[in-house]
Every structure is written in C-alpha cells, then in structure tokens.
PDB file of C-alpha atoms in Angstrom:
ATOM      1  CA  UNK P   1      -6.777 -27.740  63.367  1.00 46.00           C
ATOM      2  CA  UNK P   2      -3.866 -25.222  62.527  1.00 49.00           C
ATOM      3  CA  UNK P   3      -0.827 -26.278  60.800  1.00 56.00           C
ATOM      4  CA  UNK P   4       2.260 -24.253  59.907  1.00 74.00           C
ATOM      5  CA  UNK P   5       3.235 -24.627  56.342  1.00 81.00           C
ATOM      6  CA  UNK P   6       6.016 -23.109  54.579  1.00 88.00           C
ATOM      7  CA  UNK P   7       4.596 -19.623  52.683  1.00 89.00           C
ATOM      8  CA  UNK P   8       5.868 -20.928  49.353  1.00 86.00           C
ATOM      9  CA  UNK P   9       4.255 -24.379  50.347  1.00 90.00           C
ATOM     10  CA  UNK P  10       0.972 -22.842  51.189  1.00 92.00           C
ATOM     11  CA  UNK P  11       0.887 -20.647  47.727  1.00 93.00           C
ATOM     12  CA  UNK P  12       1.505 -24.192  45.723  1.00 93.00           C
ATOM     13  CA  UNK P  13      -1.877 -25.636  47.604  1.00 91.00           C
ATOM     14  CA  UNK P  14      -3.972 -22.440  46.581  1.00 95.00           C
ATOM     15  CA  UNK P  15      -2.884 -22.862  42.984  1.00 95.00           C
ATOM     16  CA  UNK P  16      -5.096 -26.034  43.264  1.00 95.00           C
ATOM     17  CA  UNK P  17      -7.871 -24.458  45.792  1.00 97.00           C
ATOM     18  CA  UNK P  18     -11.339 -24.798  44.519  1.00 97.00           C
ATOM     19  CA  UNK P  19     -13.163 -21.526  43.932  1.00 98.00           C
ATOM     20  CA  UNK P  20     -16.404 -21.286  45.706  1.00 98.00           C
ATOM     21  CA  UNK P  21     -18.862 -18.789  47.330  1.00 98.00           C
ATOM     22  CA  UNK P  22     -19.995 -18.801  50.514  1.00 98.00           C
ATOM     23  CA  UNK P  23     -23.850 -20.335  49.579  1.00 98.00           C
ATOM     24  CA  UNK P  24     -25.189 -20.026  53.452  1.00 97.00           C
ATOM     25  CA  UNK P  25     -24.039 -20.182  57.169  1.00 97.00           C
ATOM     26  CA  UNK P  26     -26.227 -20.989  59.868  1.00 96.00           C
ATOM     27  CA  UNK P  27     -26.372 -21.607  63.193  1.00 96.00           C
ATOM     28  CA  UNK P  28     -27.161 -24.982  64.657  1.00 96.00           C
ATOM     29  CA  UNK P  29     -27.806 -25.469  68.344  1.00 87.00           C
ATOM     30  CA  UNK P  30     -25.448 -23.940  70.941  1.00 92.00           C
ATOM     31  CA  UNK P  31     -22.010 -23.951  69.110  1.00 94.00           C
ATOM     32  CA  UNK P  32     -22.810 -25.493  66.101  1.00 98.00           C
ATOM     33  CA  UNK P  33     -22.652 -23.947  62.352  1.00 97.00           C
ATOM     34  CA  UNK P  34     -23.314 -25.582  59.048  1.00 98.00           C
ATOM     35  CA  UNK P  35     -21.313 -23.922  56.137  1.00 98.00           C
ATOM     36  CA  UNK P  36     -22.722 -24.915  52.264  1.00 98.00           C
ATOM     37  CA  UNK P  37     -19.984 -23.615  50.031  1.00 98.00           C
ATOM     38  CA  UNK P  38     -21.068 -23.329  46.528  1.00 98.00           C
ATOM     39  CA  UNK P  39     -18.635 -24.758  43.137  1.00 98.00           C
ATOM     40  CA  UNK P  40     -19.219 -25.427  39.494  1.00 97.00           C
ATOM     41  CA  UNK P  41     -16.410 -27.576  40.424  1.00 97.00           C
ATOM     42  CA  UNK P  42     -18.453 -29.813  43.263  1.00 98.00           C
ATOM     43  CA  UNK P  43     -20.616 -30.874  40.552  1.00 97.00           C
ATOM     44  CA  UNK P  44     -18.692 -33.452  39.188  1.00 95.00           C
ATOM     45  CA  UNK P  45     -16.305 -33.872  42.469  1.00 95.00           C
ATOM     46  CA  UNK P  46     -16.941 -36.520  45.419  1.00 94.00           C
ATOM     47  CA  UNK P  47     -15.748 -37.046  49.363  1.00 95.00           C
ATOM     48  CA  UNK P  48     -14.684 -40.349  50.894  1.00 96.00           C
ATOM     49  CA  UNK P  49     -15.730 -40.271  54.550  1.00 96.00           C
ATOM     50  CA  UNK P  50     -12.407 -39.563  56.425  1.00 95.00           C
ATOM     51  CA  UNK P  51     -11.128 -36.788  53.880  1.00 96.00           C
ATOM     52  CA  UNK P  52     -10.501 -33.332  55.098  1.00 96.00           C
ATOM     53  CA  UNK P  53     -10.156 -29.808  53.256  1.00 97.00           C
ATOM     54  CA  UNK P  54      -8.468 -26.583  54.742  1.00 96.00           C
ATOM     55  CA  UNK P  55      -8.954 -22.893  54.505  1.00 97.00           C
ATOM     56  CA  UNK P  56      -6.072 -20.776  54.644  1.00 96.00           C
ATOM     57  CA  UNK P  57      -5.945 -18.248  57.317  1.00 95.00           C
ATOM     58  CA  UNK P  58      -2.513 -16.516  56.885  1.00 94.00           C
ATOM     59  CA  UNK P  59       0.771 -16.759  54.853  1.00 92.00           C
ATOM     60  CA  UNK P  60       1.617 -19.935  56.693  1.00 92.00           C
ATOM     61  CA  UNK P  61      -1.504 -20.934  58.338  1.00 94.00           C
ATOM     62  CA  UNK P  62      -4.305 -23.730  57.347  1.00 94.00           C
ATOM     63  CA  UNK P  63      -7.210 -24.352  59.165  1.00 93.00           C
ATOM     64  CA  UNK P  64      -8.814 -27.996  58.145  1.00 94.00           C
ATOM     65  CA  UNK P  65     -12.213 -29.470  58.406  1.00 96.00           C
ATOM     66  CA  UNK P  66     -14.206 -32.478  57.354  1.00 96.00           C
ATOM     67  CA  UNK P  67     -16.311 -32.317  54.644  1.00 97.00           C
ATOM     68  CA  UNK P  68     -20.009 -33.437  55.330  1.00 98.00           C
ATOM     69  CA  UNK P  69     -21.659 -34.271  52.418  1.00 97.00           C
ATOM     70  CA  UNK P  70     -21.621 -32.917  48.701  1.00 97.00           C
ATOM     71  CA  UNK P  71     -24.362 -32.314  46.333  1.00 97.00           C
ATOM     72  CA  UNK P  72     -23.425 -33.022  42.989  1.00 96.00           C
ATOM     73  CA  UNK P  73     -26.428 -31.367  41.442  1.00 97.00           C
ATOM     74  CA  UNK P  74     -26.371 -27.973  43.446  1.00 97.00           C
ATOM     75  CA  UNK P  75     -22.829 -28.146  43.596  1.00 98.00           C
ATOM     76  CA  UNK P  76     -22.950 -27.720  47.247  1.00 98.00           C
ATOM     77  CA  UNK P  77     -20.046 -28.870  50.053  1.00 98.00           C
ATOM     78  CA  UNK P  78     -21.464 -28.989  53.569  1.00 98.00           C
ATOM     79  CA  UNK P  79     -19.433 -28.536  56.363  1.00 98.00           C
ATOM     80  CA  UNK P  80     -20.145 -28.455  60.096  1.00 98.00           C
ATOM     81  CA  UNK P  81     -18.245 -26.605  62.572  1.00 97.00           C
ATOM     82  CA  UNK P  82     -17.573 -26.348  66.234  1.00 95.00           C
ATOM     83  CA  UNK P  83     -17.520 -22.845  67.373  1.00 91.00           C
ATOM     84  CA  UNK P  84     -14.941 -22.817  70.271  1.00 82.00           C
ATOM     85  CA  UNK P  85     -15.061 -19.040  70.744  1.00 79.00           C
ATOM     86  CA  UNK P  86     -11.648 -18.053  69.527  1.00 78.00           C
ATOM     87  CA  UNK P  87      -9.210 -18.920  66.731  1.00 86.00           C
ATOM     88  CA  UNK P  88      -8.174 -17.962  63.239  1.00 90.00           C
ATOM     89  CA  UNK P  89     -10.457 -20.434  61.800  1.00 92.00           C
ATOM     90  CA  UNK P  90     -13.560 -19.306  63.614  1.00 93.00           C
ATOM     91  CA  UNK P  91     -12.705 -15.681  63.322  1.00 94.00           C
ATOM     92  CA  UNK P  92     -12.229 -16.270  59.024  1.00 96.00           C
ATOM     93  CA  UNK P  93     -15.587 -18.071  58.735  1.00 96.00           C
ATOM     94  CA  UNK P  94     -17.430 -15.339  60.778  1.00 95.00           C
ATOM     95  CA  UNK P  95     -15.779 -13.103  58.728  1.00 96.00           C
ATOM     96  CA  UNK P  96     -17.562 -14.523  55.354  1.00 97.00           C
ATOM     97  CA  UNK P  97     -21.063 -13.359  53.802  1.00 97.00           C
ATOM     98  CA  UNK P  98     -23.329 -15.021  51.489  1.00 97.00           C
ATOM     99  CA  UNK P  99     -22.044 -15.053  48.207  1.00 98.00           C
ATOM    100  CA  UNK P 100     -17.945 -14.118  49.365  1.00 98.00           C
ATOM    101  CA  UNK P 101     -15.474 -15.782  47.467  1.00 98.00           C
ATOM    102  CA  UNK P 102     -14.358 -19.045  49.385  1.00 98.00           C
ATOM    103  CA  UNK P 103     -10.685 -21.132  48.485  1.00 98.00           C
ATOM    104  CA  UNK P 104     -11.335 -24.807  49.644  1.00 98.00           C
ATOM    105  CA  UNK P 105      -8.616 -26.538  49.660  1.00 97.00           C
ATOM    106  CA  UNK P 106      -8.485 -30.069  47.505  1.00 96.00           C
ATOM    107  CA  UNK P 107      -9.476 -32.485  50.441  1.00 96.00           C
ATOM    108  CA  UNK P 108      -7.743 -36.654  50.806  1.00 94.00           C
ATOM    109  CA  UNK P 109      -7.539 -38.444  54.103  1.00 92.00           C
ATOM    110  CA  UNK P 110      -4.370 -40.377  55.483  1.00 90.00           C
ATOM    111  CA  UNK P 111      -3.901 -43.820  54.622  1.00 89.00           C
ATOM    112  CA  UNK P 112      -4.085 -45.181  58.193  1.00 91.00           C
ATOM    113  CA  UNK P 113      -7.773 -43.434  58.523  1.00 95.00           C
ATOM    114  CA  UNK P 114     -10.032 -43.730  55.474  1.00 92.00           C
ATOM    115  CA  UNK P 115     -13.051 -45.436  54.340  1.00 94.00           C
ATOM    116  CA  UNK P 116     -12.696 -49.407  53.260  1.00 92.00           C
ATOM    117  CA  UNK P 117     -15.160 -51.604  51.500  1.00 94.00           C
ATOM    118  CA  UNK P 118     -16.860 -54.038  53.567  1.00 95.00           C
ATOM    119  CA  UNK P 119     -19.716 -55.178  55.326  1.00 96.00           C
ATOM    120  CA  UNK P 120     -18.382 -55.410  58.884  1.00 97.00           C
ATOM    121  CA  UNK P 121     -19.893 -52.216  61.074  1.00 98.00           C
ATOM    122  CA  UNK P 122     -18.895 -49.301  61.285  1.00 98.00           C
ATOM    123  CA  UNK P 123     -18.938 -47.126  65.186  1.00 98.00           C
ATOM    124  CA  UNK P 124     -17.543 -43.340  64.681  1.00 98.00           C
ATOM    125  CA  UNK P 125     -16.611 -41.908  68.300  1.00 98.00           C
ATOM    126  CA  UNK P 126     -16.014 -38.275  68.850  1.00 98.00           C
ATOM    127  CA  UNK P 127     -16.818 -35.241  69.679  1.00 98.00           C
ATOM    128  CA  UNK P 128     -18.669 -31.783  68.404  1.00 97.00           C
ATOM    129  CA  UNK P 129     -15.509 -31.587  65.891  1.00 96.00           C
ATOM    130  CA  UNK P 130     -16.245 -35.543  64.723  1.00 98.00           C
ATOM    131  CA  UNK P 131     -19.904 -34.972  63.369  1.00 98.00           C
ATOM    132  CA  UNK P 132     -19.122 -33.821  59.884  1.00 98.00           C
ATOM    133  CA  UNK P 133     -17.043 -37.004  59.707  1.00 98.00           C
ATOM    134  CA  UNK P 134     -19.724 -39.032  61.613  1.00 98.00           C
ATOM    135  CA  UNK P 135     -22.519 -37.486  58.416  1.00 98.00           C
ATOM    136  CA  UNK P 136     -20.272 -38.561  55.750  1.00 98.00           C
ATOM    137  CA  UNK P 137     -19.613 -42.320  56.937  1.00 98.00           C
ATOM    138  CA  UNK P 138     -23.441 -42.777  58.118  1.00 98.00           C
ATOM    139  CA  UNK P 139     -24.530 -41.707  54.606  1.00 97.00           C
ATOM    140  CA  UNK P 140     -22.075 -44.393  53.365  1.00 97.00           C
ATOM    141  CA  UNK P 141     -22.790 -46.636  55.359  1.00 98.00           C
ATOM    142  CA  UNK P 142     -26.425 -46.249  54.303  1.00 97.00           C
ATOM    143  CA  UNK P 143     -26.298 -46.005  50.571  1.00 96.00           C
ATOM    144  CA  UNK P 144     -24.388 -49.322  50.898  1.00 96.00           C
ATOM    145  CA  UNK P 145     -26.397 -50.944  53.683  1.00 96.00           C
ATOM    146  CA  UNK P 146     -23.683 -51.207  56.038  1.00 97.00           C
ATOM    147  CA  UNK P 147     -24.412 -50.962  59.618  1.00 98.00           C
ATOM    148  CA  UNK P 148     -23.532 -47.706  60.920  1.00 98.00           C
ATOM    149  CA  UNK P 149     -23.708 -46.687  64.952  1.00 98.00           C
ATOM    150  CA  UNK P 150     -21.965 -43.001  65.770  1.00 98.00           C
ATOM    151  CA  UNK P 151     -21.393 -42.000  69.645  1.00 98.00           C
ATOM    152  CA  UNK P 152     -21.034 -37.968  69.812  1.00 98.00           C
ATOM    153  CA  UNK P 153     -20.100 -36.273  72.971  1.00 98.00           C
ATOM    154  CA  UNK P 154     -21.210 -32.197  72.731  1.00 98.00           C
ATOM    155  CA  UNK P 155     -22.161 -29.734  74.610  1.00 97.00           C
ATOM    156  CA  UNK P 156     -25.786 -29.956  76.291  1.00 97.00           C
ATOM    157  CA  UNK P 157     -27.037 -26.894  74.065  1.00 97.00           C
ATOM    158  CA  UNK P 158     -25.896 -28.812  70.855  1.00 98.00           C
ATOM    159  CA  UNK P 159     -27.322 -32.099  71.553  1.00 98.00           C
ATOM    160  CA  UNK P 160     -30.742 -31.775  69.749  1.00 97.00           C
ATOM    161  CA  UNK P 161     -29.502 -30.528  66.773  1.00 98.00           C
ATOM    162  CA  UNK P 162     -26.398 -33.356  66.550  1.00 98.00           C
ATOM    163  CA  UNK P 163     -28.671 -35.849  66.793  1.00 98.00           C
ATOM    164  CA  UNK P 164     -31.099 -33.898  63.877  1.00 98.00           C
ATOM    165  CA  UNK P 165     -27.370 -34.035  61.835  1.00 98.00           C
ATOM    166  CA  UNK P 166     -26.701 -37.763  63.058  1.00 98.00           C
ATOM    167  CA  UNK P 167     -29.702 -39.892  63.873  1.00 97.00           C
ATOM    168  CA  UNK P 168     -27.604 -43.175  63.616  1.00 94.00           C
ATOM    169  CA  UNK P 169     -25.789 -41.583  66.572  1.00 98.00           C
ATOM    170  CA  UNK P 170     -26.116 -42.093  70.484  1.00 98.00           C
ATOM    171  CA  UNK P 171     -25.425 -38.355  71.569  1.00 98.00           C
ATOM    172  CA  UNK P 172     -24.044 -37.268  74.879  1.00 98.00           C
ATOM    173  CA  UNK P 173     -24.047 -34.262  76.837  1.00 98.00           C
ATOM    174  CA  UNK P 174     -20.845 -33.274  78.184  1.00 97.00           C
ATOM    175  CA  UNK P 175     -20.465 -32.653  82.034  1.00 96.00           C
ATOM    176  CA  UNK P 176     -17.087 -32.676  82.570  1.00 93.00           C
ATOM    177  CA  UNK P 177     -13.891 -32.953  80.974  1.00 95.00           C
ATOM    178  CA  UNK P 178     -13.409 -33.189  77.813  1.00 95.00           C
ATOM    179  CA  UNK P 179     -14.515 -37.361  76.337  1.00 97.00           C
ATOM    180  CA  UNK P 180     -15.517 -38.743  79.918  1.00 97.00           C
ATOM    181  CA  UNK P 181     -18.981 -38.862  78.965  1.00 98.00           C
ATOM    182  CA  UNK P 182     -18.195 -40.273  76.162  1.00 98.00           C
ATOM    183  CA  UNK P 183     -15.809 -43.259  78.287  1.00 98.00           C
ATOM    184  CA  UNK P 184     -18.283 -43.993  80.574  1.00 98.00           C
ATOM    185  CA  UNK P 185     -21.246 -44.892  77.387  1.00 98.00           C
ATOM    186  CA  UNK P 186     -18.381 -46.995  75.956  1.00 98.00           C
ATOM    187  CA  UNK P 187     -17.967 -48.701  78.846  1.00 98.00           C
ATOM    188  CA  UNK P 188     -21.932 -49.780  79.717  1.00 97.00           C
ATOM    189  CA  UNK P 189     -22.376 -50.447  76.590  1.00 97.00           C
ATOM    190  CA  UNK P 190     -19.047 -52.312  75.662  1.00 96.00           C
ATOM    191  CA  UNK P 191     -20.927 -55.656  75.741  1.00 94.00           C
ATOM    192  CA  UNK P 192     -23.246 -55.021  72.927  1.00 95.00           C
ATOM    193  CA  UNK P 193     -20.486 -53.853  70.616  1.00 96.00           C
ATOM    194  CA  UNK P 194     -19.998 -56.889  67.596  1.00 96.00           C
ATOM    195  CA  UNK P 195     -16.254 -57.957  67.568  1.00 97.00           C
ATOM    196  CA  UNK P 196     -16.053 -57.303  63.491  1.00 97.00           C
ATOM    197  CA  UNK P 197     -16.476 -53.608  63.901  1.00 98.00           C
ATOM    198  CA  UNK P 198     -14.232 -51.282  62.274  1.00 98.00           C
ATOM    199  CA  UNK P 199     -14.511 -48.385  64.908  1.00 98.00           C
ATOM    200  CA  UNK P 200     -12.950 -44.649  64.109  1.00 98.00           C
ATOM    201  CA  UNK P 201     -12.245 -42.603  66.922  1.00 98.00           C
ATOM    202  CA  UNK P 202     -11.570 -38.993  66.148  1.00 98.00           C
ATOM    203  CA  UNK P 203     -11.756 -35.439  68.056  1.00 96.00           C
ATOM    204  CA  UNK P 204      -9.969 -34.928  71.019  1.00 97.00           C
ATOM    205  CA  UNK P 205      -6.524 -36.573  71.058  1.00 96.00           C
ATOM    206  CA  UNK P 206      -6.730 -37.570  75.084  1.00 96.00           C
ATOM    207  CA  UNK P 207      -9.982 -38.675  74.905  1.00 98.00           C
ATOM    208  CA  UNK P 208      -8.775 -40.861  72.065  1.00 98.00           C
ATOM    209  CA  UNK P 209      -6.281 -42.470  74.096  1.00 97.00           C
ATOM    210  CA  UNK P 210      -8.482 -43.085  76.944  1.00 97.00           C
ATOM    211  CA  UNK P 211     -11.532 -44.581  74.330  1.00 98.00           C
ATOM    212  CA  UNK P 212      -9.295 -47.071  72.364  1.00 98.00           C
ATOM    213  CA  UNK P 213      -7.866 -48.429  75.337  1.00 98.00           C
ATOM    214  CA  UNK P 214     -11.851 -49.136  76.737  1.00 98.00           C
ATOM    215  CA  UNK P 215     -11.890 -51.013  73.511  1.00 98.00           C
ATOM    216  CA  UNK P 216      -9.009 -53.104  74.037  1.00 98.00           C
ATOM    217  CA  UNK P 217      -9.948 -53.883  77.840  1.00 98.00           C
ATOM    218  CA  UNK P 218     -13.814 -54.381  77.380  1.00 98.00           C
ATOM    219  CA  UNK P 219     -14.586 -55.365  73.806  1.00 97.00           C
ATOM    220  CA  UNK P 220     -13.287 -58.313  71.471  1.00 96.00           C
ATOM    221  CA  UNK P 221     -12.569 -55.721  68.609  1.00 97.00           C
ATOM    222  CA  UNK P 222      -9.266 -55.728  67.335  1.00 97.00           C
ATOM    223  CA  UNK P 223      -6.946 -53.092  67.845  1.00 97.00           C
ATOM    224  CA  UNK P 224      -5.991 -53.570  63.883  1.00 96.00           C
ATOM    225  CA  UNK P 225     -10.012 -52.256  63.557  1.00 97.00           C
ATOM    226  CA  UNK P 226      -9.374 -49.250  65.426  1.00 98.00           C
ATOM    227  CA  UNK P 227      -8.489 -46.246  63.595  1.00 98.00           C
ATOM    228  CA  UNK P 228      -7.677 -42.741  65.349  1.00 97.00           C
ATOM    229  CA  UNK P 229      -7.170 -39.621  63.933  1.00 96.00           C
ATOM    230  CA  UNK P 230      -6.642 -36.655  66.615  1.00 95.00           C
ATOM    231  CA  UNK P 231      -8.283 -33.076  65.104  1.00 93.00           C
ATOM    232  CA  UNK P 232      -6.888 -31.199  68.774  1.00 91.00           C
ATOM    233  CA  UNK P 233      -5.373 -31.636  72.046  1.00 90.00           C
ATOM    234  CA  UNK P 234      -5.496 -29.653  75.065  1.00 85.00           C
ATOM    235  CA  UNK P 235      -2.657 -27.207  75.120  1.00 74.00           C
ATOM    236  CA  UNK P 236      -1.858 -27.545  71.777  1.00 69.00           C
ATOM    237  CA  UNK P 237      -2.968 -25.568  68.498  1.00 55.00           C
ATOM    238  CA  UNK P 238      -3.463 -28.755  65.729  1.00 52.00           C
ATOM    239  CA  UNK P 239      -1.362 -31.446  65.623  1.00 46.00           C
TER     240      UNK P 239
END
C-alpha cells in the first residue's frame, strides 16, 4: 500500500534503507511475482512474521510489502507480489533488472499484529496480497511445531502456484467480489476451527470486516485472538 510521508520524513527512512540488488524476479502463476533481493546486510538480519518493508516510489511516496522469508546464508529477502496491473509500486518493480540497485526499507510490524510465542494455532486469512505473510508465519509455525492452517483467496490463474508457495494453506479461487469466496469456506468450515486459535486476517480491508465478524457469529474464538491488519480497500490508495 501507498502512504504519503513528509519529503524530509521519507529522506530520514532512506538514510537507514538497506542496500541491495535486485538477485531475480519471476513470474508465478497468473499475477503472481517472487522478488529475491540480495544484501551483505540480510546475512546477519531476521523477519518476524507480520513485519513489513517499503520501497520508495517518489519524494513522498512508499510502497510496502511483506517480507517472505530470508536466507541468512545467501543473504537473500524474498518477497511475493500481487500484480494488480497499475500502480507506482508495480510500475517501480517492473522497472528493476537483475543486479539494479534496490533500497529496502528497515521492516517492524505494529504492535496490535505481530507474531507471539505460543502453542495455540495459528489460521492466516487473506488474499493474493496475504501470502508473503501467510510463508513467513507457516515457516514459524513449523520450525517451532506450532499448528499452522492458511486460507488464501486468488485469482483462478494463481491458485496452483499459491498453494506450491503455501501448502499449509486451503486456496480459493475467486469468482466474485473481492473475499466472498473466502466467507463462504469460513463459514462451512467454521465448526472445525479449535477455539484457542490465534487467527490473522489481512488483505482486503472489507473482506476483513465481513471475515472477523463470521468468526464472532460461528466460531468460539475470541475476538481478543483476532488480529487484522488491512494492506487495501476498494476506492482507496493504502490506508
């Protein structure tokens, strides 16, 4: 998503940007690419699921994304991103080549949506723009043997490949509006859902409304175990 930030602002963040190259970009599926950005700096840096980095795409402008996974011993950050057909972001990423100089952004997560310790479950809900996020906690989740479940609503022409990226993850094609399909597996399968489950529901901020409250109606999760962090809305550029 796009954020406006004050231009002396945004020059204070690139003082503390990492320096990478562009290492490979690939397609995936219909809409899909995975960026690998390399750093001598990602060697000795690590990602909690739930933290985001930015690139900036103008005096005032940041585009964010979640971080996939990082390889500490290639120094590799992967990244997967929605292509949406328009925007600053996609138009600066098509814009790279192998071995370009890349600034990423340092990346943190907000308070109110960020990995905790535990053992309870963990269910990711989302969309296309959700399955970076949805890599990083699975790969948590299963270096600490923590049960992990991920429900991923993309477009029919992506749905192989998200479920190559995600194999924890139930995966959805979408027919309709934007996070029905997504409702509708929520609510058949609301039943078989454990009641300890920490559940983060990111992506689309109307679908997000429309998800937690399935939660609260059909399932004896708390609503103190349901985190939501919006990446876009309709009619709106970021939030």
């Amino acid at each position: 998503m796009a954020l406006r930030t004050p231009g002396f602002l945004a020059d204070q963040v690139m003082k503390s940007a990492h320096a990478a190259t562009l290492v490979r970009r690939r397609d995936l599926g219909h809409g899909l690419i995975e960026l690998v950005l390399g750093s001598d700096d990602f060697r000795e840096a690590t990602i909690l699921p739930g933290d985001s980095t930015a690139f900036r795409t103008s005096r005032t402008e940041f585009r964010h994304y979640t971080p996939a996974r990082i390889d500490a011993a290639s120094g590799e950050l992967s990244i997967i991103v929605h292509r949406h057909g328009s925007g600053p972001g996609e138009e600066l990423i098509l814009s790279w080549h192998e071995g370009d100089p890349v600034a990423v952004c340092q990346w943190g997560s907000k308070k109110s949506f960020r990995w905790e310790d535990g053992d309870e479950p963990v269910l990711v809900v989302g969309d296309a723009t959700v399955i970076s996020l949805a890599m990083a906690f699975g790969d948590r989740c299963r270096a600490e043997g923590r049960p992990f479940q991920a429900l991923l609503e993309v477009d029919p022409g992506d749905v192989e490949a998200t479920g190559e990226l995600v194999p924890q993850a139930a995966v959805v094609a979408r027919s309709g509006a934007h996070g029905l399909d997504a409702e509708a597996w929520l609510q058949r399968h609301a039943e078989q859902l454990d009641a300890s489950t920490t559940v983060y529901l990111a992506g689309h901020g109307q679908s997000i409304q429309r998800q937690r409250r399935v939660l609260l109606d059909l399932t004896p999760i708390d609503r103190r175990s349901i985190r939501t962090q919006p990446y876009w809305a309709d009619g709106k550029t970021g939030l």
